[in-house]
Short mmCIF file of C-alpha atoms (C1' of nucleotides) and ligand atoms in Angstrom, two decimals:
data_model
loop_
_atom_site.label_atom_id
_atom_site.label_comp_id
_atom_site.label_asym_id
_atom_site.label_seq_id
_atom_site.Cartn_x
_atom_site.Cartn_y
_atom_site.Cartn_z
CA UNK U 1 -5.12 42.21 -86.73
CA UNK U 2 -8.18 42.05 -84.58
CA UNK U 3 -9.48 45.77 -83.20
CA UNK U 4 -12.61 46.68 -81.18
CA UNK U 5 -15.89 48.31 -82.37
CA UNK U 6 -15.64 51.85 -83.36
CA UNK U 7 -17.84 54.46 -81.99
CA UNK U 8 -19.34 56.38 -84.00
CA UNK U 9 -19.82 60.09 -82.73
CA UNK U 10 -22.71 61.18 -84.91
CA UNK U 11 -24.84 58.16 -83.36
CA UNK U 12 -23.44 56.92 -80.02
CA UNK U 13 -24.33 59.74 -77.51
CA UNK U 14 -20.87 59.86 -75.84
CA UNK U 15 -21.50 60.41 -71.82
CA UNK U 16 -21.43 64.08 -70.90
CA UNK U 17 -17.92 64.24 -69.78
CA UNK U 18 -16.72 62.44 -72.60
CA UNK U 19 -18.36 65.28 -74.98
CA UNK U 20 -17.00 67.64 -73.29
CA UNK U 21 -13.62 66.44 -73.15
CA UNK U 22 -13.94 66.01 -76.75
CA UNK U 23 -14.70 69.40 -76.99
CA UNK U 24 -12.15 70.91 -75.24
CA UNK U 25 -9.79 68.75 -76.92
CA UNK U 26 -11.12 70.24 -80.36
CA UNK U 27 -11.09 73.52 -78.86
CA UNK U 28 -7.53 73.11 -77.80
CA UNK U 29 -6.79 72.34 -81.35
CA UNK U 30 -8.34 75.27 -83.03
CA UNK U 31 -6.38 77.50 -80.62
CA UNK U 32 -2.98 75.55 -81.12
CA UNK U 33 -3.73 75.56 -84.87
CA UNK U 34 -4.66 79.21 -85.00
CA UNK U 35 -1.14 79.68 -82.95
CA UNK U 36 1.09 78.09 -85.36
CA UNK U 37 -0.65 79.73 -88.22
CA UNK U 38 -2.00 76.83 -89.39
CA UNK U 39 -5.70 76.18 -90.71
CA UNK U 40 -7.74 74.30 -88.62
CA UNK U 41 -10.33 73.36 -91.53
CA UNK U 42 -13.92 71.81 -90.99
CA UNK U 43 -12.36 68.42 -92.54
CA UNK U 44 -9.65 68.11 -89.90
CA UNK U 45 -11.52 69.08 -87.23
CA UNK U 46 -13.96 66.13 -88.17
CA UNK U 47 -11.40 63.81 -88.71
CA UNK U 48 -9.84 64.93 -85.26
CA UNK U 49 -13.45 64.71 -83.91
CA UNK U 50 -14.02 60.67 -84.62
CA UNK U 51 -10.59 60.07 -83.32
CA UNK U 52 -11.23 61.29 -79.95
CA UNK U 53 -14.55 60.09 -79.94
CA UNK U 54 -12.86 56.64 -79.38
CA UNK U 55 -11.79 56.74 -76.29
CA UNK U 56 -8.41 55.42 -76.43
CA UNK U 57 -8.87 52.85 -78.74
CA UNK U 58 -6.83 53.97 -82.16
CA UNK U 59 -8.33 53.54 -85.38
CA UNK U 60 -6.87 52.49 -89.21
CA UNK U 61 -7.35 55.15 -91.77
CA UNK U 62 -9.86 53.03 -93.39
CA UNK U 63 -12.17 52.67 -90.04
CA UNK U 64 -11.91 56.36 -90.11
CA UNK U 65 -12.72 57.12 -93.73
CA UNK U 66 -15.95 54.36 -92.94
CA UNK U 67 -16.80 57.26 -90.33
CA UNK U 68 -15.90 60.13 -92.43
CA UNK U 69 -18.54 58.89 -94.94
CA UNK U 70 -21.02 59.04 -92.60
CA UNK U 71 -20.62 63.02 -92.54
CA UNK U 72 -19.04 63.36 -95.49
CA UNK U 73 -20.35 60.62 -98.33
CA UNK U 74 -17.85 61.99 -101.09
CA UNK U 75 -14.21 60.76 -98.58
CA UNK U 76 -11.59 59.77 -100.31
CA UNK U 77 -8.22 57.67 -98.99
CA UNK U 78 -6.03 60.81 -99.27
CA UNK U 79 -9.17 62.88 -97.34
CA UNK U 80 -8.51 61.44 -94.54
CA UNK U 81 -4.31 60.65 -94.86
CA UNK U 82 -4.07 64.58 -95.52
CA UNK U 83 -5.93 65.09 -92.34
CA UNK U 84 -4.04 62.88 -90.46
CA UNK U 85 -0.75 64.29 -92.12
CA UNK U 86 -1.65 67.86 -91.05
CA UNK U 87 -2.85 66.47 -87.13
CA UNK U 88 0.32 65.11 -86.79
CA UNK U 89 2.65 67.49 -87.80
CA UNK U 90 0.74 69.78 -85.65
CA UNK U 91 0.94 66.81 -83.02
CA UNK U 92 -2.68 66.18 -82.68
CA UNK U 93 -2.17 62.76 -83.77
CA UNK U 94 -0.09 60.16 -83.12
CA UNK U 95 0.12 57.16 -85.54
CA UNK U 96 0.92 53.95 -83.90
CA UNK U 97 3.34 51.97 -86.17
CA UNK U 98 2.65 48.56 -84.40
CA UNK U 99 -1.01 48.93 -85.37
CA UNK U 100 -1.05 51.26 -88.39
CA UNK U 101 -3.70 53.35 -86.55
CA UNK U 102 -4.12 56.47 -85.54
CA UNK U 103 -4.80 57.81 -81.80
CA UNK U 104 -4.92 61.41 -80.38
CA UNK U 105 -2.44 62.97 -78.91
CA UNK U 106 -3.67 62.89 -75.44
CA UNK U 107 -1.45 65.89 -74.45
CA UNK U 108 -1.24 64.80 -70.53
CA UNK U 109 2.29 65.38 -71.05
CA UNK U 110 2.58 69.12 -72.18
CA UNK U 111 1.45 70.52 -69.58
CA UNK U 112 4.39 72.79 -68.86
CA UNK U 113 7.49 73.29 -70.64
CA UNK U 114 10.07 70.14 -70.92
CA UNK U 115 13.14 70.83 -70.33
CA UNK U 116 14.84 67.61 -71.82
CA UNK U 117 13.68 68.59 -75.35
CA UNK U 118 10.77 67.56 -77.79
CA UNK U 119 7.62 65.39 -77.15
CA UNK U 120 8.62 61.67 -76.77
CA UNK U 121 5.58 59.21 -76.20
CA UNK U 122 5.41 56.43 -74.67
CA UNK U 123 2.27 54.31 -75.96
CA UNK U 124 1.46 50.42 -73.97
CA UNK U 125 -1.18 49.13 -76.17
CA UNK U 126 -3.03 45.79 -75.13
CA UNK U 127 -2.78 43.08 -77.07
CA UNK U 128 -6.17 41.73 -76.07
CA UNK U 129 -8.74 44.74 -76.36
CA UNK U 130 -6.99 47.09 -78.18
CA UNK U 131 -6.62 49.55 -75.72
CA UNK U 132 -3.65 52.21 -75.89
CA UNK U 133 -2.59 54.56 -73.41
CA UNK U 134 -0.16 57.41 -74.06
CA UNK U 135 2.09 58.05 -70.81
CA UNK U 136 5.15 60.56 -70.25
CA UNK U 137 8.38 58.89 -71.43
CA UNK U 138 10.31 58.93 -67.59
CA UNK U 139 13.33 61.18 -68.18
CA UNK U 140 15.28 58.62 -66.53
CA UNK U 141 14.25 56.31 -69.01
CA UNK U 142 14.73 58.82 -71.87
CA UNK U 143 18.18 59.77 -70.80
CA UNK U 144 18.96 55.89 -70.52
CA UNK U 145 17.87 55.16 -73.89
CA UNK U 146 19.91 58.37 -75.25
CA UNK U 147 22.53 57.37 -73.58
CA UNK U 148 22.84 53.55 -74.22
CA UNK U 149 22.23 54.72 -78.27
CA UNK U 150 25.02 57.37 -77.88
CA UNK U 151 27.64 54.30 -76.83
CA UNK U 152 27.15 52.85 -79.95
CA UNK U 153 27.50 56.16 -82.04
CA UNK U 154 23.66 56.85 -82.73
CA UNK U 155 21.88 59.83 -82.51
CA UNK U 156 18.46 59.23 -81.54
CA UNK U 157 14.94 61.47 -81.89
CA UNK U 158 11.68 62.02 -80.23
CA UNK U 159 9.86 58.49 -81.70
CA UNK U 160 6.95 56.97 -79.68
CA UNK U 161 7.80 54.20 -77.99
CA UNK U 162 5.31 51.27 -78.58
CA UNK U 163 5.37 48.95 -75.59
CA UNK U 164 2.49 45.40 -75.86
CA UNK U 165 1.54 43.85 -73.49
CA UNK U 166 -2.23 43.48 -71.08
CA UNK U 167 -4.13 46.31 -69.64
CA UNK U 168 -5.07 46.30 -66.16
CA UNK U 169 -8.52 45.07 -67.58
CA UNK U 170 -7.50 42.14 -69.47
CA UNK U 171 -4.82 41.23 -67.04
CA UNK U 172 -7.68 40.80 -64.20
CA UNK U 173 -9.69 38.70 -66.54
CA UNK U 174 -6.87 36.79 -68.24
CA UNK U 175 -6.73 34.81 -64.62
CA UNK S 1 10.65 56.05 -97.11
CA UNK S 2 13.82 55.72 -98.88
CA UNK S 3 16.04 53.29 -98.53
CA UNK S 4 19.35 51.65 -99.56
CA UNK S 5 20.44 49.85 -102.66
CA UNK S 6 20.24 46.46 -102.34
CA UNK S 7 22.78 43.14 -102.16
CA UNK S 8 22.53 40.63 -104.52
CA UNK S 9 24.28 37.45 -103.12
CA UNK S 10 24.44 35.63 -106.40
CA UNK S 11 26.18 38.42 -107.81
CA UNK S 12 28.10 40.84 -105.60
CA UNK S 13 30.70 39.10 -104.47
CA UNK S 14 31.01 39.40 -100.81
CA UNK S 15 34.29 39.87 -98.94
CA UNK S 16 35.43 36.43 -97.30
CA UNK S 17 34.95 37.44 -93.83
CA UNK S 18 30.98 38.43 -94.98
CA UNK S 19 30.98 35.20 -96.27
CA UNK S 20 32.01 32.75 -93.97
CA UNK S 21 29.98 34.84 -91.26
CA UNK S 22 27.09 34.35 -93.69
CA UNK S 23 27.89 30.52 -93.98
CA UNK S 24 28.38 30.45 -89.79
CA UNK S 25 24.98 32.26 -89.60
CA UNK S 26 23.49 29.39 -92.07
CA UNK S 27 25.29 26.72 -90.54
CA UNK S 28 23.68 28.03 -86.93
CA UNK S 29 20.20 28.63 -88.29
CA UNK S 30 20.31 24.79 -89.15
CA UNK S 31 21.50 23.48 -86.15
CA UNK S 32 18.95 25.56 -84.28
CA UNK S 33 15.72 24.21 -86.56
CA UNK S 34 17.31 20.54 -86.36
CA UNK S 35 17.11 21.08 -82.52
CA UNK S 36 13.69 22.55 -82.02
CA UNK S 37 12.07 20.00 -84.76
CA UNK S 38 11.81 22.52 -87.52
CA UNK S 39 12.56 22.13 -91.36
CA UNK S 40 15.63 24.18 -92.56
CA UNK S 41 13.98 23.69 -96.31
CA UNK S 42 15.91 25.35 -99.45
CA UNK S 43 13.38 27.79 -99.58
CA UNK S 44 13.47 29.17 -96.38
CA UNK S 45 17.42 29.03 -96.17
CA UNK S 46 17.12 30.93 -99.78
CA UNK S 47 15.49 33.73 -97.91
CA UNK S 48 17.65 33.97 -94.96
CA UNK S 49 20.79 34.13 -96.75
CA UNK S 50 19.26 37.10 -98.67
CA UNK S 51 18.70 38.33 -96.02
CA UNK S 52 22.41 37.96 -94.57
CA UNK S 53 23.83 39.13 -97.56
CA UNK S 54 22.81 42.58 -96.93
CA UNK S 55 25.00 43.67 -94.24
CA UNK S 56 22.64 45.55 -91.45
CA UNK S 57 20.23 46.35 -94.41
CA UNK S 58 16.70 45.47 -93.75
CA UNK S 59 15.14 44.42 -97.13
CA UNK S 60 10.69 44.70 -97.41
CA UNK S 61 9.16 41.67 -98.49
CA UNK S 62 9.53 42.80 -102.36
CA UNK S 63 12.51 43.85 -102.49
CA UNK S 64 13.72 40.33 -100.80
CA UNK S 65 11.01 39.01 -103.68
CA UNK S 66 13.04 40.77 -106.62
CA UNK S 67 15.98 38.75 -105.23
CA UNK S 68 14.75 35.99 -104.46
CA UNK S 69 12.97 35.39 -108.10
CA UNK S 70 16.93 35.68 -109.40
CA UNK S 71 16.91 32.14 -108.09
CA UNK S 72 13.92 30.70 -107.84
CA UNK S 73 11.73 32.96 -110.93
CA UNK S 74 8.29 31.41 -109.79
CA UNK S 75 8.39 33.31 -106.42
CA UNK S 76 5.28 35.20 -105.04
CA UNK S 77 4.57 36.88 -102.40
CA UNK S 78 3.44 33.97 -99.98
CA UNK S 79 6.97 31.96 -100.34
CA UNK S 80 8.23 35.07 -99.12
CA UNK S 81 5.84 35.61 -96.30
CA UNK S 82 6.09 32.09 -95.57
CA UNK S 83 9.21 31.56 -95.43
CA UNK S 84 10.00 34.95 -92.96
CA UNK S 85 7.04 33.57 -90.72
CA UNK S 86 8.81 30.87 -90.30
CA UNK S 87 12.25 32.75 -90.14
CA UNK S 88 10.81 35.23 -87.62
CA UNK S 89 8.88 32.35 -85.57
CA UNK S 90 12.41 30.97 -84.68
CA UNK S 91 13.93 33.96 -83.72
CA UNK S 92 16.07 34.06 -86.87
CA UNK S 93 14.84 36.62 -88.43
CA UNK S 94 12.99 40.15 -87.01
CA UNK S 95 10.52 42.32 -88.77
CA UNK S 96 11.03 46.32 -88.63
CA UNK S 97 8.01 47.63 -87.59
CA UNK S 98 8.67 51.28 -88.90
CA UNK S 99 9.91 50.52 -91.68
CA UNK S 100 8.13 47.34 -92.91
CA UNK S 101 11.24 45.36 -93.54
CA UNK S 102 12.96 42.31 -91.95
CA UNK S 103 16.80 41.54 -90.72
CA UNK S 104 18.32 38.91 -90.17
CA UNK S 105 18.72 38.50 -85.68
CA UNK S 106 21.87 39.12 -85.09
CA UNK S 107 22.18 37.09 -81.69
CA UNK S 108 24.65 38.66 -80.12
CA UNK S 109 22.66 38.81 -77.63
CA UNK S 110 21.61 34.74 -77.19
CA UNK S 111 25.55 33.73 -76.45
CA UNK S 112 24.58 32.52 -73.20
CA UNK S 113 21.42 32.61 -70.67
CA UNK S 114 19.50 35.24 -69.98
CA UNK S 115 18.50 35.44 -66.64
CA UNK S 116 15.84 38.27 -67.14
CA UNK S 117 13.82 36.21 -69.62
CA UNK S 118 13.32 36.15 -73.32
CA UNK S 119 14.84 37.58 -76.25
CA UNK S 120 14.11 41.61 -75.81
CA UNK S 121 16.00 43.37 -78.77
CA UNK S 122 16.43 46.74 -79.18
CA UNK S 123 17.22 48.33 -82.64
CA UNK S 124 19.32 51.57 -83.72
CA UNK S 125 17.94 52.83 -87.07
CA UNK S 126 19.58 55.41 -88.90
CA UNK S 127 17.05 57.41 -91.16
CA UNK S 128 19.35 58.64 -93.58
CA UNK S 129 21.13 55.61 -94.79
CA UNK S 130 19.30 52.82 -93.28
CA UNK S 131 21.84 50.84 -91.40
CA UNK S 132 19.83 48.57 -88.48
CA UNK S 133 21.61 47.61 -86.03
CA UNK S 134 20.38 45.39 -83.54
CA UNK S 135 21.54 45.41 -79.93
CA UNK S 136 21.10 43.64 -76.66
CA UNK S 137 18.32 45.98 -74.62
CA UNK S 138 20.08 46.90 -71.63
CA UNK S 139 18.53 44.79 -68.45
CA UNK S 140 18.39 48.19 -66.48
CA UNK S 141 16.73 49.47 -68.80
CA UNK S 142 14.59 46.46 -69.46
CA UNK S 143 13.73 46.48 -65.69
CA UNK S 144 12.48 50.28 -65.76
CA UNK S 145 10.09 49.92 -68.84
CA UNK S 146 8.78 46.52 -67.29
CA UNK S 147 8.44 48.28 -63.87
CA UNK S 148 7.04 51.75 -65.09
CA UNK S 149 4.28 50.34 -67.62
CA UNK S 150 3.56 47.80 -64.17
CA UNK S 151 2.95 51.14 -62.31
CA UNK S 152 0.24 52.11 -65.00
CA UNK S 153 -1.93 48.42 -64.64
CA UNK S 154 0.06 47.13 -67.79
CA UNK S 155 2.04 43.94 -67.93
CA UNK S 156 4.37 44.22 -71.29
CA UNK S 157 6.05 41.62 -73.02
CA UNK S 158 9.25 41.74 -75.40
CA UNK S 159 8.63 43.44 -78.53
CA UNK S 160 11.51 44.95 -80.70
CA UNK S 161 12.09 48.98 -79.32
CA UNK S 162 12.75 50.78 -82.21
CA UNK S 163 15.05 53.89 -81.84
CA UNK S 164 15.53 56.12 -85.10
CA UNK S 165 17.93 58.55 -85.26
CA UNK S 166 21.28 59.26 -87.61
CA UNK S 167 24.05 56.69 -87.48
CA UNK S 168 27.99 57.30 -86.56
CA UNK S 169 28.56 57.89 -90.07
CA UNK S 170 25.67 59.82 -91.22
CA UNK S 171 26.35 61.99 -87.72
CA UNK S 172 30.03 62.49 -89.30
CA UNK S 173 28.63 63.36 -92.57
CA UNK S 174 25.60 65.73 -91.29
CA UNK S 175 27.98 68.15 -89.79
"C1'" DG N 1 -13.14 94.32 -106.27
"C1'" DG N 2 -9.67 92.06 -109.29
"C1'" DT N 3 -5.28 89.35 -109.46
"C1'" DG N 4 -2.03 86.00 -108.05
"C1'" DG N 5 0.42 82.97 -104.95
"C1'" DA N 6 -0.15 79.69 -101.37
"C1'" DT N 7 -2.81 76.27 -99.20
"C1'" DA N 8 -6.41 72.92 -99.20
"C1'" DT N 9 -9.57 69.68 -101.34
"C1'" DG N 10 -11.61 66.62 -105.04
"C1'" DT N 11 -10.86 62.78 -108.06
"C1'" DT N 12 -8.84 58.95 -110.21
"C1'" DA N 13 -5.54 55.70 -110.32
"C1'" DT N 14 -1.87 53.01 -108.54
"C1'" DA N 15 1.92 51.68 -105.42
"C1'" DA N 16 3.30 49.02 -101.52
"C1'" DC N 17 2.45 45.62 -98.06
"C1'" DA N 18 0.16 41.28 -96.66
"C1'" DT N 19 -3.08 37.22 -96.54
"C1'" DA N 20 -6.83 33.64 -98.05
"C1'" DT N 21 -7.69 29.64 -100.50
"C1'" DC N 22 -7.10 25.41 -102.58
"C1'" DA N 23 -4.55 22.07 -105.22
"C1'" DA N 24 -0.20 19.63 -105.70
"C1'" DT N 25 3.84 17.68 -103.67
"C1'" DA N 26 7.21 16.04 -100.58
"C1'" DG N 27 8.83 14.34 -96.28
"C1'" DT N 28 7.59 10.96 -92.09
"C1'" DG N 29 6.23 7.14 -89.47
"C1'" DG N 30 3.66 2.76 -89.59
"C1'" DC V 1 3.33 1.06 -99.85
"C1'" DC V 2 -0.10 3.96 -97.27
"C1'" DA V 3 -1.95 7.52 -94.65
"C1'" DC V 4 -0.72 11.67 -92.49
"C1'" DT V 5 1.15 16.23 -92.10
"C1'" DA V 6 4.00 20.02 -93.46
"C1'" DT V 7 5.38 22.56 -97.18
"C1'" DT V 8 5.09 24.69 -101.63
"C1'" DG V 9 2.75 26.43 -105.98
"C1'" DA V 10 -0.59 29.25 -107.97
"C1'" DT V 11 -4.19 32.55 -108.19
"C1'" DA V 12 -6.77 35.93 -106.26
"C1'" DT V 13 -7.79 39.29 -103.00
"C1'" DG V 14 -7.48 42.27 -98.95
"C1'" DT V 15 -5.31 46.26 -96.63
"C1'" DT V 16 -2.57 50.40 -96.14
"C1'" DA V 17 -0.75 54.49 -98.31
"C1'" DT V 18 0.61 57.75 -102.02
"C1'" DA V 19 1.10 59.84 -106.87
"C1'" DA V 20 -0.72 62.89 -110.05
"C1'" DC V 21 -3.44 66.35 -111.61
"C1'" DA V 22 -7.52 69.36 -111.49
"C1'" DT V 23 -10.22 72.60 -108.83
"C1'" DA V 24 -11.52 75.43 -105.07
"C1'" DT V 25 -10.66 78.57 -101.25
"C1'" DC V 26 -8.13 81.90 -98.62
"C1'" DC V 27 -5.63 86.00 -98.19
"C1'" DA V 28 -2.48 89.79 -99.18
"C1'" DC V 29 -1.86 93.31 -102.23
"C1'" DC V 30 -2.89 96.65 -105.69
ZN1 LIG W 1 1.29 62.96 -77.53
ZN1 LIG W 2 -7.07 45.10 -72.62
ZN1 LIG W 3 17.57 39.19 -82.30
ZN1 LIG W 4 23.44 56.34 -91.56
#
DNA sequence: GGTGGATATGTTATAACATATCAATAGTGG
DNA sequence: CCACTATTGATATGTTATAACATATCCACC
């Protein structure tokens, strides 16, 4: 599986906006966290923290423990899989199953309350540079896919979609 | 992940309708290789009908090892791997990306042309007992996941959905 | 300001999934 | 038969994820 370079948030100087979307993304977090009850510890933040420093390219837990190190020399494998357990129960995270990597949730999408239940994503993920984008799940499309599973007696959840294919990048280059 | 006890086809005896649609899957698989050059070897039929045997089962890679070293005890890994590249590079066989296990394609859906383009399957996973079933992906459907990811830059090709959820059984049984 | 339960983290080891490499062998066409 | 290519055998390794158990921290209560 080929990926892109990570970026590394102690070194690279993210531009200004990007740091401060970080941060408000973190901040976001703690209060979310601190909502449900749940402990938004100095290790998850930082684990959150080098997954939004990527700008929407996802990262395996292994890139992300490389990081981690960086901060935190002692990181084990389960350091950063508990971290990424506890992000996405609290839906901070999303792993991508196509890629085994992990992406934040980007959160465009709650907004407001949904009326048509739970948080579905909807990831499209270039095959080319890596890049993954998490849009709404259309209700229409939602319903459909309900629907059509319903017809043949199954039940179907909230799962992230994974769609692969070019980004508007690549596609432009590609020809 | 948990999942389901495995079929031994060298052992269980299978109910003649299994078995002749096992044989007519066989019999298929070759004709298909013959036609597109490929090599229907022992090996790689070995595998396949493992794979058949297990009724809407998807097996991992080790678990189809275990049963494959029944008849062939110098297996490893890579004549397993090899033999489902090959498997899943002529459509015959399709890996579960959630679950890291492979299935035998069903083809229901390849009876005759498809106007809309290639092979586009959709699968119905129940999480409690495991049944996979694999089902044509609706062209509506197809059209409005093609057309909405267009509408964010991306161009997506035709990888396996994969829609979890209970089964009509285990929806029976849950309540 | 202890005590105890719950939650989180540290540490080591291992399970589970997948591929690289190179030598040996078997089919294929001249 | 020979050279060529695809396939298989065999060994080792890479990659992703969790088990198991010890320790630390937080927090409510006495
Ligand atoms: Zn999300
Ligand atoms: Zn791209
Ligand atoms: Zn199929
Ligand atoms: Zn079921």
């Amino acid at each position: 599986m080929s990926r892109a370079p990570v970026t590394d948030p102690g070194q690279a100087p993210l531009s200004d906006s990007a740091a401060s979307d970080t941060e408000r993304a973190l901040a976001h977090a703690a209060e979310h966290c601190e909502a449900h009850g749940a402990r938004f510890t100095a290790a998850r933040r930082r684990v959150l923290a080098i997954l939004l420093a990527q700008q929407g390219q996802p990262l395996t837990a292994y890139q992300l423990l490389d990081l981690l190190r960086e901060q935190q020399p002692g990181a084990q494998p389960p350091t950063v899989y508990r971290a990424l357990d506890f992000l996405m129960r609290n839906e901070l995270v999303h792993r991508i199953e196509s890629t085994n990597s992990y992406l934040p949730c980007n959160h465009q999408h709650c907004g407001h309350h949904h009326p048509e239940g739970e948080h579905w994503p909807q990831f499209l993920l270039c095959d080319r540079c890596g890049e993954t984008r998490e849009v709404p799940l259309d209700n229409a499309l939602r319903q459909a896919l309900t629907r059509q599973a319903r017809d043949y007696g199954f039940e179907v959840g909230a799962r992230p979609l994974e769609l692969h294919g070019l980004c508007p990048g690549c596609r432009a280059e590609h020809e």
